[in-house]
Amino acid sequence: MAAQGMSKSKRTTYMAEAFGVRCIPHVWGTQIAIAAALQFLASLPRPTPSMNPIEPLLELDRTPNPIRDAVVREPIEPNEGFMAIPNKLGLGVEVERRALERYSIR
C-alpha cells in the first residue's frame, strides 16, 4: 500500500479483508506520517463486535530519529501500547515549519 494515498489504501484494505487478509500499516517516517496512518486507521469501519475483538494495529519505527519528532509541535507517543488519534484539523498535528526548513534538502 506504499504511497497510494488514503482512498486507494482504503480500497486495498477492503479488498484484502474480503479475502480474509488483515492489513497493518507500517510507518517509517515523521510524526506527520504517523498522524496520517492513525487517521487512516480511524477511517476504517470498526470490526464486528465479538468476545475477542481484534484492535487495529500500527507498526512504528522507534529507533532514535530527531527529525521524526521535530517536525510537529506535539509529537504523538505510544502510551501502554496504544496511540491516541489526533483530533485537531487536518491530520491532527501542527507542523513545525522551522524544523521542515532546517531539515530540507536544497
mmCIF file of C-alpha atoms in Angstrom:
data_model
loop_
_atom_site.group_PDB
_atom_site.id
_atom_site.type_symbol
_atom_site.label_atom_id
_atom_site.label_comp_id
_atom_site.label_asym_id
_atom_site.label_seq_id
_atom_site.Cartn_x
_atom_site.Cartn_y
_atom_site.Cartn_z
ATOM 1 C CA MET A 1 0.000 0.000 0.000
ATOM 2 C CA ALA A 2 3.044 2.248 -0.116
ATOM 3 C CA ALA A 3 2.421 5.776 -1.380
ATOM 4 C CA GLN A 4 -1.071 5.079 -2.678
ATOM 5 C CA GLY A 5 -2.875 7.744 -0.694
ATOM 6 C CA MET A 6 -5.854 7.344 1.618
ATOM 7 C CA SER A 7 -8.538 6.379 -0.916
ATOM 8 C CA LYS A 8 -6.516 3.711 -2.723
ATOM 9 C CA SER A 9 -5.218 2.354 0.580
ATOM 10 C CA LYS A 10 -8.786 2.012 1.858
ATOM 11 C CA ARG A 11 -9.830 0.163 -1.318
ATOM 12 C CA THR A 12 -6.839 -2.152 -0.959
ATOM 13 C CA THR A 13 -7.720 -2.790 2.687
ATOM 14 C CA TYR A 14 -11.358 -3.604 1.854
ATOM 15 C CA MET A 15 -10.259 -5.988 -0.910
ATOM 16 C CA ALA A 16 -7.801 -7.724 1.416
ATOM 17 C CA GLU A 17 -10.418 -8.072 4.153
ATOM 18 C CA ALA A 18 -12.875 -9.566 1.646
ATOM 19 C CA PHE A 19 -10.337 -12.379 1.230
ATOM 20 C CA GLY A 20 -9.660 -12.703 4.964
ATOM 21 C CA VAL A 21 -6.334 -10.861 4.888
ATOM 22 C CA ARG A 22 -5.617 -8.273 7.562
ATOM 23 C CA CYS A 23 -3.805 -5.048 6.633
ATOM 24 C CA ILE A 24 -1.431 -3.445 9.129
ATOM 25 C CA PRO A 25 0.031 -0.021 8.247
ATOM 26 C CA HIS A 26 3.793 0.399 8.749
ATOM 27 C CA VAL A 27 5.267 3.857 9.348
ATOM 28 C CA TRP A 28 8.930 4.688 8.805
ATOM 29 C CA GLY A 29 8.825 8.444 8.644
ATOM 30 C CA THR A 30 7.980 11.585 10.535
ATOM 31 C CA GLN A 31 5.228 12.340 13.008
ATOM 32 C CA ILE A 32 3.257 13.661 10.031
ATOM 33 C CA ALA A 33 3.259 10.148 8.539
ATOM 34 C CA ILE A 34 2.284 8.677 11.916
ATOM 35 C CA ALA A 35 -0.652 11.102 12.152
ATOM 36 C CA ALA A 36 -1.738 10.164 8.612
ATOM 37 C CA ALA A 37 -1.589 6.447 9.448
ATOM 38 C CA LEU A 38 -3.648 6.973 12.609
ATOM 39 C CA GLN A 39 -6.272 8.944 10.655
ATOM 40 C CA PHE A 40 -6.315 6.149 8.059
ATOM 41 C CA LEU A 41 -6.955 3.532 10.763
ATOM 42 C CA ALA A 42 -9.681 5.702 12.290
ATOM 43 C CA SER A 43 -11.432 5.939 8.914
ATOM 44 C CA LEU A 44 -11.854 2.176 8.579
ATOM 45 C CA PRO A 45 -15.079 0.518 9.754
ATOM 46 C CA ARG A 46 -14.972 -0.999 13.214
ATOM 47 C CA PRO A 47 -14.737 -4.794 13.246
ATOM 48 C CA THR A 48 -17.836 -6.820 14.030
ATOM 49 C CA PRO A 49 -18.348 -6.961 17.813
ATOM 50 C CA SER A 50 -17.091 -10.219 19.295
ATOM 51 C CA MET A 51 -15.893 -11.793 22.531
ATOM 52 C CA ASN A 52 -12.284 -11.259 21.400
ATOM 53 C CA PRO A 53 -12.211 -8.080 19.299
ATOM 54 C CA ILE A 54 -9.230 -7.511 17.044
ATOM 55 C CA GLU A 55 -7.951 -3.991 17.570
ATOM 56 C CA PRO A 56 -6.317 -2.136 14.671
ATOM 57 C CA LEU A 57 -2.522 -2.401 14.642
ATOM 58 C CA LEU A 58 0.119 0.079 13.528
ATOM 59 C CA GLU A 59 3.809 -0.777 13.223
ATOM 60 C CA LEU A 60 6.176 2.105 14.018
ATOM 61 C CA ASP A 61 9.887 2.720 13.717
ATOM 62 C CA ARG A 62 11.082 3.712 17.196
ATOM 63 C CA THR A 63 14.825 3.988 16.541
ATOM 64 C CA PRO A 64 16.288 7.365 17.558
ATOM 65 C CA ASN A 65 15.402 9.944 14.907
ATOM 66 C CA PRO A 66 15.446 13.667 15.795
ATOM 67 C CA ILE A 67 13.751 14.645 12.525
ATOM 68 C CA ARG A 68 10.717 12.405 13.193
ATOM 69 C CA ASP A 69 9.614 14.332 16.274
ATOM 70 C CA ALA A 70 10.953 17.796 15.388
ATOM 71 C CA VAL A 71 8.540 18.413 12.501
ATOM 72 C CA VAL A 72 5.429 18.715 14.710
ATOM 73 C CA ARG A 73 4.726 20.818 17.786
ATOM 74 C CA GLU A 74 3.293 17.954 19.866
ATOM 75 C CA PRO A 75 4.672 14.516 18.941
ATOM 76 C CA ILE A 76 2.274 11.571 19.234
ATOM 77 C CA GLU A 77 3.717 8.978 21.597
ATOM 78 C CA PRO A 78 2.546 5.447 22.384
ATOM 79 C CA ASN A 79 1.075 5.038 25.862
ATOM 80 C CA GLU A 80 0.938 1.463 27.185
ATOM 81 C CA GLY A 81 0.769 0.096 23.652
ATOM 82 C CA PHE A 82 -1.915 2.485 22.400
ATOM 83 C CA MET A 83 -1.823 5.763 20.491
ATOM 84 C CA ALA A 84 -4.448 8.492 20.666
ATOM 85 C CA ILE A 85 -5.760 9.661 17.314
ATOM 86 C CA PRO A 86 -5.141 13.413 16.956
ATOM 87 C CA ASN A 87 -8.388 15.376 16.773
ATOM 88 C CA LYS A 88 -7.223 18.766 15.512
ATOM 89 C CA LEU A 89 -7.870 19.969 11.956
ATOM 90 C CA GLY A 90 -6.421 18.075 9.013
ATOM 91 C CA LEU A 91 -4.192 15.216 10.094
ATOM 92 C CA GLY A 92 -4.438 16.493 13.661
ATOM 93 C CA VAL A 93 -0.885 17.752 14.131
ATOM 94 C CA GLU A 94 0.630 21.227 13.871
ATOM 95 C CA VAL A 95 3.633 21.283 11.559
ATOM 96 C CA GLU A 96 6.765 22.972 12.886
ATOM 97 C CA ARG A 97 7.788 24.892 9.769
ATOM 98 C CA ARG A 98 11.214 25.900 11.112
ATOM 99 C CA ALA A 99 12.109 22.238 11.536
ATOM 100 C CA LEU A 100 10.959 21.489 7.986
ATOM 101 C CA GLU A 101 13.199 24.273 6.694
ATOM 102 C CA ARG A 102 16.096 23.118 8.851
ATOM 103 C CA TYR A 103 15.943 19.526 7.598
ATOM 104 C CA SER A 104 15.025 20.289 3.970
ATOM 105 C CA ILE A 105 17.468 19.391 1.245
ATOM 106 C CA ARG A 106 18.001 22.278 -1.133
#
